[in-house]
Amino acid sequence: MAALAWLLIPLVAAIGAALWGSWANRTRRARSDGPELIGYARFREAMEKSRSGS
């Protein structure tokens, strides 16, 4: 019986990880990378300006 309990622990952990992963992926689709990409583009432009101004 103790061996069965030890086998159930990873099984419950795997089910919990699958549920959490599906929930985390569901919320990720609602967000976009727009603001981060715009900020990165502005950063690259600023780096190019400082390099060409030297």
GROMACS .gro file of C-alpha atoms in nm, residues 1-53:
model
   53
    1MET     CA    1   0.000   0.000   0.000
    2ALA     CA    2   0.288   0.238   0.074
    3ALA     CA    3   0.430   0.180  -0.273
    4LEU     CA    4   0.095   0.280  -0.423
    5ALA     CA    5   0.100   0.603  -0.224
    6TRP     CA    6   0.448   0.682  -0.355
    7LEU     CA    7   0.327   0.625  -0.711
    8LEU     CA    8   0.025   0.851  -0.659
    9ILE     CA    9   0.237   1.150  -0.553
   10PRO     CA   10   0.401   1.201  -0.899
   11LEU     CA   11   0.069   1.129  -1.068
   12VAL     CA   12  -0.109   1.401  -0.870
   13ALA     CA   13   0.183   1.638  -0.932
   14ALA     CA   14   0.169   1.571  -1.307
   15ILE     CA   15  -0.206   1.634  -1.317
   16GLY     CA   16  -0.159   1.955  -1.120
   17ALA     CA   17   0.119   2.068  -1.354
   18ALA     CA   18  -0.097   1.996  -1.658
   19LEU     CA   19  -0.387   2.195  -1.515
   20TRP     CA   20  -0.162   2.487  -1.422
   21GLY     CA   21   0.006   2.481  -1.764
   22SER     CA   22  -0.323   2.491  -1.947
   23TRP     CA   23  -0.441   2.778  -1.727
   24ALA     CA   24  -0.116   2.971  -1.778
   25ASN     CA   25  -0.133   2.924  -2.155
   26ARG     CA   26  -0.495   3.042  -2.160
   27THR     CA   27  -0.404   3.375  -1.998
   28ARG     CA   28  -0.097   3.421  -2.220
   29ARG     CA   29  -0.303   3.440  -2.540
   30ALA     CA   30  -0.498   3.737  -2.403
   31ARG     CA   31  -0.183   3.950  -2.387
   32SER     CA   32   0.007   4.087  -2.681
   33ASP     CA   33   0.373   4.176  -2.720
   34GLY     CA   34   0.294   4.510  -2.885
   35PRO     CA   35   0.419   4.750  -2.614
   36GLU     CA   36   0.735   4.546  -2.552
   37LEU     CA   37   0.822   4.532  -2.920
   38ILE     CA   38   0.760   4.906  -2.963
   39GLY     CA   39   0.989   4.976  -2.666
   40TYR     CA   40   1.258   4.751  -2.809
   41ALA     CA   41   1.236   4.925  -3.148
   42ARG     CA   42   1.277   5.264  -2.978
   43PHE     CA   43   1.577   5.130  -2.785
   44ARG     CA   44   1.741   5.005  -3.106
   45GLU     CA   45   1.682   5.341  -3.277
   46ALA     CA   46   1.842   5.522  -2.984
   47MET     CA   47   2.143   5.289  -2.995
   48GLU     CA   48   2.185   5.346  -3.368
   49LYS     CA   49   2.168   5.725  -3.323
   50SER     CA   50   2.433   5.723  -3.049
   51ARG     CA   51   2.659   5.502  -3.259
   52SER     CA   52   2.629   5.718  -3.570
   53GLY     CA   53   2.676   6.042  -3.373
   0.00000   0.00000   0.00000
